[in-house]
Phi, psi and omega in degrees: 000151200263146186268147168231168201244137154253119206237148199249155170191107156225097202066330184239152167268161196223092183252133165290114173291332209276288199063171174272162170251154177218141173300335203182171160264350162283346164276011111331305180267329173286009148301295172336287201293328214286319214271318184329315135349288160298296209297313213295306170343334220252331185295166166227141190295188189197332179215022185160166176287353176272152184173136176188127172239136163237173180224142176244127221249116193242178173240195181296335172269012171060034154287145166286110174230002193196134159254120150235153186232125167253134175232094167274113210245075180244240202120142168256165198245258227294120153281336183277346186254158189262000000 
């Protein structure tokens, strides 16, 4: 079975040493789709209301075969409250 690395990145990279084994690569990216949530659960904004963890997806020969990005977007509309 083939191993894939998912390496995290919101702002810093966090590369996965280990991987995983997957059947294949679309389960490798429906792993992604699936986990991209939790991961995102784990960051704290830090400077602002923007905020994006992706994850990159490499395979045993260490290609880059896969990307997804979660992006947390906010703004305040009433300026007057406080």
């Amino acid at each position: 079975m083939p191993r894939f690395y998912f390496d995290i990145h919101d702002g810093e990279l966090l590369p996965d040493e280990e991987g995983t084994e997957c059947a294949d690569f679309e389960a490798a990216r429906e792993k992604v789709l699936a986990s991209l949530p939790d991961v995102a659960g784990w960051i704290t904004p830090v400077d602002s209301d923007n905020q994006a963890v992706s994850v990159l997806v490499r395979d045993e020969m260490g290609r880059e075969v896969y990307t997804a990005t979660l992006t947390f977007a906010a703004s305040r509309l009433d300026q007057t409250a406080s």
